Amino acid sequence: DTMHISPSSNGCSYLVHGRCALTSWMEARALRKENAKAIGQWLPHWDVRQMLFKATGGDVKKWYWYLHHIMWADRITIRKGTGCSPYFMVTGAHPTLPLDVQEATWLVQYPKEIMTTEELIALRAQALAKHTEHVEAMRQRVTKEKERRAAQLEESNRAKIKTYDFKPGDLVLVKNSAIEMSADRKMKPRYLGPMVVITRSKGGAYILAEMDGSRIELPQNLKDMIDVSPETLIELQDDEDISELHDLDLGMGHSDSE
């Protein structure tokens, strides 16, 4: 069935609507133009119009955003003739309805008296719409909680967390973390160097060189190097500018070995 809805919503003025004669499963789609071909048997659509009107609270301009909620609610509502919902007839299982888990209540206030099927479907459509809003609100709360914990961690470790910003040509020491698990680590140096900083990537990782200009390859354990993180490994290996650096970039030349 095709019907014209005024006023238009999100540029759509038409609604094509069909319902399975066996399971009463509903399908619908909003259209900008009434150019759809024959869609089969024509059926009354007053119930769908009433559902949209009640779901939008009388603000018919919002019918576009409630259409999918109406379809979902219609599919999971029990039919008087069959004693089960179209959803159960198709899948053999009862759907899980969105609940306010914190308050253990429905997302909308249901009336105490008996309702019509159209009113029940409209209320469930409103619950679905509010469920989407609640999910977005939960995401925002989770994001704020992550930011709060990150700030708390930074504050509690203010004396421990350091942001290094070594410049090219600076001399640095590299922590020898490879020996931390060895049994004879007491007899091995805890730091290696001094070494020369060649450059620093955007991610904060450093490329170092020996005092004679020999570039140090990235170790498999990136924690062995100052400010090197796994996220910057690919960036460092693919950086063509870094691979072209040579001794002149360090501001010093080779000395003849004796």
Short mmCIF file of C-alpha atoms in Angstrom, two decimals:
data_model
loop_
_atom_site.label_atom_id
_atom_site.label_comp_id
_atom_site.label_asym_id
_atom_site.label_seq_id
_atom_site.Cartn_x
_atom_site.Cartn_y
_atom_site.Cartn_z
CA ASP A 1 0.00 0.00 0.00
CA THR A 2 1.18 3.55 -0.67
CA MET A 3 -0.03 6.60 1.19
CA HIS A 4 0.75 10.29 1.22
CA ILE A 5 1.69 11.83 4.56
CA SER A 6 1.54 15.58 5.12
CA PRO A 7 3.59 17.39 6.21
CA SER A 8 6.71 15.80 4.76
CA SER A 9 9.41 14.51 7.10
CA ASN A 10 13.12 14.54 6.21
CA GLY A 11 12.16 15.19 2.60
CA CYS A 12 9.81 12.18 2.47
CA SER A 13 6.12 12.64 1.71
CA TYR A 14 5.07 9.07 0.92
CA LEU A 15 5.02 5.79 2.77
CA VAL A 16 4.88 2.37 1.13
CA HIS A 17 3.48 -0.22 3.49
CA GLY A 18 2.89 -3.96 3.22
CA ARG A 19 1.85 -6.68 5.65
CA CYS A 20 2.17 -10.46 5.37
CA ALA A 21 -1.28 -12.07 5.28
CA LEU A 22 -0.03 -15.16 7.16
CA THR A 23 2.22 -13.81 9.91
CA SER A 24 1.00 -10.19 9.91
CA TRP A 25 4.65 -9.10 9.54
CA MET A 26 4.84 -5.46 8.51
CA GLU A 27 7.30 -3.81 6.13
CA ALA A 28 7.39 -0.10 5.32
CA ARG A 29 9.68 2.44 3.71
CA ALA A 30 9.61 6.22 3.49
CA LEU A 31 9.66 7.61 -0.07
CA ARG A 32 10.48 11.03 -1.45
CA LYS A 33 8.45 10.41 -4.62
CA GLU A 34 5.46 8.19 -5.32
CA ASN A 35 7.11 6.21 -8.08
CA ALA A 36 7.04 2.67 -6.66
CA LYS A 37 5.66 -0.15 -8.85
CA ALA A 38 2.82 -2.41 -7.87
CA ILE A 39 3.41 -3.74 -4.35
CA GLY A 40 0.75 -6.44 -4.27
CA GLN A 41 -2.54 -6.49 -2.54
CA TRP A 42 -3.79 -3.20 -1.16
CA LEU A 43 -4.63 -3.25 2.55
CA PRO A 44 -6.00 -0.61 4.92
CA HIS A 45 -3.28 1.60 6.38
CA TRP A 46 -5.26 3.58 8.92
CA ASP A 47 -3.63 1.60 11.77
CA VAL A 48 -0.13 2.60 10.66
CA ARG A 49 -1.16 6.23 10.41
CA GLN A 50 -2.62 6.08 13.91
CA MET A 51 0.54 4.44 15.27
CA LEU A 52 2.70 7.19 13.79
CA PHE A 53 0.39 9.90 15.09
CA LYS A 54 0.43 8.51 18.64
CA ALA A 55 4.16 7.68 18.64
CA THR A 56 5.05 11.24 17.67
CA GLY A 57 2.77 12.66 20.34
CA GLY A 58 0.77 14.51 17.71
CA ASP A 59 3.87 16.14 16.13
CA VAL A 60 3.39 14.48 12.73
CA LYS A 61 6.50 16.14 11.28
CA LYS A 62 8.61 13.58 13.19
CA TRP A 63 6.95 10.50 11.64
CA TYR A 64 10.08 9.71 9.57
CA TRP A 65 12.20 9.08 12.70
CA TYR A 66 9.54 6.89 14.33
CA LEU A 67 8.77 4.72 11.30
CA HIS A 68 11.36 2.00 12.05
CA HIS A 69 10.38 1.97 15.72
CA ILE A 70 6.74 1.50 14.71
CA MET A 71 7.66 -1.44 12.48
CA TRP A 72 9.75 -3.08 15.21
CA ALA A 73 7.05 -2.59 17.83
CA ASP A 74 4.38 -3.94 15.47
CA ARG A 75 6.39 -7.10 14.82
CA ILE A 76 6.80 -7.95 18.51
CA THR A 77 3.23 -7.19 19.62
CA ILE A 78 1.02 -10.24 20.28
CA ARG A 79 -1.92 -10.69 17.90
CA LYS A 80 -5.32 -11.55 19.31
CA GLY A 81 -6.05 -13.99 16.50
CA THR A 82 -2.87 -16.08 16.89
CA GLY A 83 -1.94 -15.54 20.55
CA CYS A 84 1.66 -14.69 19.62
CA SER A 85 3.59 -11.94 17.89
CA PRO A 86 4.65 -11.96 14.22
CA TYR A 87 8.23 -12.02 15.52
CA PHE A 88 7.56 -15.30 17.36
CA MET A 89 5.80 -16.80 14.33
CA VAL A 90 8.84 -16.10 12.15
CA THR A 91 11.70 -16.84 14.56
CA GLY A 92 10.13 -19.13 17.18
CA ALA A 93 11.51 -16.97 20.01
CA HIS A 94 10.22 -14.08 22.06
CA PRO A 95 12.07 -10.76 21.63
CA THR A 96 13.88 -8.97 24.44
CA LEU A 97 12.32 -5.57 25.06
CA PRO A 98 14.45 -2.59 26.17
CA LEU A 99 14.10 -1.88 29.88
CA ASP A 100 15.51 0.76 32.14
CA VAL A 101 17.86 -1.60 33.98
CA GLN A 102 18.77 0.93 36.63
CA GLU A 103 15.17 1.56 37.71
CA ALA A 104 13.77 -1.79 36.48
CA THR A 105 10.87 -0.04 34.76
CA TRP A 106 9.73 0.58 31.22
CA LEU A 107 11.24 3.56 29.44
CA VAL A 108 7.77 5.09 29.04
CA GLN A 109 4.82 5.42 31.39
CA TYR A 110 2.12 2.93 30.45
CA PRO A 111 -1.53 3.76 31.26
CA LYS A 112 -3.40 1.61 33.75
CA GLU A 113 -6.43 0.97 31.55
CA ILE A 114 -6.70 -1.32 28.54
CA MET A 115 -5.26 0.19 25.35
CA THR A 116 -5.88 -0.39 21.70
CA THR A 117 -3.28 -2.23 19.64
CA GLU A 118 -2.31 1.00 17.90
CA GLU A 119 -1.73 2.75 21.24
CA LEU A 120 0.35 -0.16 22.55
CA ILE A 121 2.55 -0.21 19.45
CA ALA A 122 2.96 3.57 19.62
CA LEU A 123 4.13 3.39 23.25
CA ARG A 124 6.63 0.66 22.43
CA ALA A 125 7.91 2.75 19.54
CA GLN A 126 8.48 5.62 21.98
CA ALA A 127 10.35 3.24 24.27
CA LEU A 128 12.63 2.22 21.40
CA ALA A 129 13.33 5.85 20.55
CA LYS A 130 14.21 6.61 24.18
CA HIS A 131 16.38 3.50 24.34
CA THR A 132 18.58 5.00 21.59
CA GLU A 133 18.88 8.21 23.61
CA HIS A 134 19.81 6.26 26.74
CA VAL A 135 22.52 4.34 24.90
CA GLU A 136 24.06 7.61 23.69
CA ALA A 137 23.87 9.02 27.22
CA MET A 138 25.66 5.93 28.57
CA ARG A 139 28.40 6.35 25.97
CA GLN A 140 28.92 9.93 27.07
CA ARG A 141 29.08 8.88 30.73
CA VAL A 142 31.64 6.19 29.92
CA THR A 143 33.76 8.71 27.99
CA LYS A 144 33.67 11.18 30.88
CA GLU A 145 34.60 8.42 33.33
CA LYS A 146 37.59 7.43 31.19
CA GLU A 147 38.76 11.04 31.05
CA ARG A 148 38.31 11.39 34.81
CA ARG A 149 40.33 8.26 35.55
CA ALA A 150 43.07 9.31 33.13
CA ALA A 151 43.32 12.70 34.86
CA GLN A 152 43.33 10.99 38.26
CA LEU A 153 46.13 8.64 37.18
CA GLU A 154 48.17 11.54 35.87
CA GLU A 155 47.66 13.51 39.08
CA SER A 156 48.57 10.59 41.36
CA ASN A 157 51.71 9.88 39.32
CA ARG A 158 52.72 13.47 38.70
CA ALA A 159 56.18 12.81 40.17
CA LYS A 160 56.65 9.69 38.05
CA ILE A 161 55.27 10.61 34.62
CA LYS A 162 57.75 12.59 32.53
CA THR A 163 57.38 13.90 29.01
CA TYR A 164 60.75 13.75 27.29
CA ASP A 165 61.43 16.19 24.49
CA PHE A 166 64.99 15.51 23.40
CA LYS A 167 66.29 17.47 20.42
CA PRO A 168 68.43 16.12 17.54
CA GLY A 169 72.04 16.01 18.69
CA ASP A 170 71.25 15.59 22.40
CA LEU A 171 73.08 12.88 24.31
CA VAL A 172 70.84 10.39 26.12
CA LEU A 173 71.05 7.14 28.06
CA VAL A 174 68.87 4.16 27.12
CA LYS A 175 67.47 1.96 29.87
CA ASN A 176 68.67 -1.62 29.49
CA SER A 177 65.32 -3.25 30.31
CA ALA A 178 66.32 -6.47 28.51
CA ILE A 179 68.21 -7.58 31.64
CA GLU A 180 65.36 -7.04 34.11
CA MET A 181 64.31 -10.69 33.99
CA SER A 182 67.82 -12.16 33.94
CA ALA A 183 69.33 -13.79 37.03
CA ASP A 184 72.68 -11.97 36.79
CA ARG A 185 71.22 -8.51 36.14
CA LYS A 186 73.09 -6.99 39.10
CA MET A 187 76.37 -7.32 37.21
CA LYS A 188 75.05 -5.77 33.98
CA PRO A 189 74.70 -2.07 33.16
CA ARG A 190 71.23 -0.64 33.76
CA TYR A 191 71.71 2.05 31.11
CA LEU A 192 73.42 2.02 27.73
CA GLY A 193 75.09 4.99 26.11
CA PRO A 194 75.57 7.80 25.82
CA MET A 195 73.80 7.88 22.46
CA VAL A 196 72.88 10.65 20.05
CA VAL A 197 69.29 11.58 19.25
CA ILE A 198 68.71 11.68 15.48
CA THR A 199 65.06 12.64 15.36
CA ARG A 200 61.73 12.27 17.11
CA SER A 201 58.58 11.05 15.36
CA LYS A 202 55.12 12.53 15.74
CA GLY A 203 54.19 9.73 18.11
CA GLY A 204 57.04 10.59 20.48
CA ALA A 205 59.43 7.77 19.51
CA TYR A 206 63.15 8.42 19.07
CA ILE A 207 65.71 7.22 16.54
CA LEU A 208 69.16 7.03 18.13
CA ALA A 209 72.71 6.54 16.94
CA GLU A 210 76.05 5.62 18.44
CA MET A 211 78.64 8.31 18.95
CA ASP A 212 80.24 7.42 15.60
CA GLY A 213 76.94 7.99 13.77
CA SER A 214 75.92 4.34 13.41
CA ARG A 215 72.16 4.19 13.48
CA ILE A 216 70.60 1.90 16.09
CA GLU A 217 67.98 -0.46 14.70
CA LEU A 218 64.67 -0.78 16.50
CA PRO A 219 64.71 -3.68 18.98
CA GLN A 220 61.89 -6.20 19.15
CA ASN A 221 61.10 -5.06 22.67
CA LEU A 222 60.28 -1.41 22.10
CA LYS A 223 60.20 -0.73 25.83
CA ASP A 224 64.01 -0.95 25.76
CA MET A 225 64.11 2.45 24.10
CA ILE A 226 63.06 5.75 25.62
CA ASP A 227 59.59 6.94 24.58
CA VAL A 228 59.12 4.23 21.95
CA SER A 229 55.64 2.68 21.85
CA PRO A 230 54.28 -0.21 19.74
CA GLU A 231 51.90 2.17 17.95
CA THR A 232 54.81 4.03 16.33
CA LEU A 233 56.74 1.00 15.06
CA ILE A 234 55.14 0.96 11.61
CA GLU A 235 55.43 4.74 11.34
CA LEU A 236 59.14 4.63 12.15
CA GLN A 237 59.91 1.76 9.79
CA ASP A 238 58.03 3.40 6.89
CA ASP A 239 59.53 6.87 7.39
CA GLU A 240 61.72 7.47 4.32
CA ASP A 241 63.21 10.68 5.70
CA ILE A 242 64.64 8.84 8.69
CA SER A 243 66.21 6.16 6.51
CA GLU A 244 68.07 8.84 4.56
CA LEU A 245 69.77 10.32 7.62
CA HIS A 246 73.53 9.92 7.76
CA ASP A 247 76.47 11.12 9.79
CA LEU A 248 76.18 14.69 8.55
CA ASP A 249 72.72 14.94 10.12
CA LEU A 250 74.38 14.56 13.51
CA GLY A 251 76.60 17.55 12.95
CA MET A 252 79.78 15.52 13.17
CA GLY A 253 82.01 13.59 10.82
CA HIS A 254 83.81 10.27 11.05
CA SER A 255 87.13 10.16 12.82
CA ASP A 256 89.87 7.92 11.53
CA SER A 257 90.34 4.86 13.70
CA GLU A 258 93.84 4.10 14.81
#
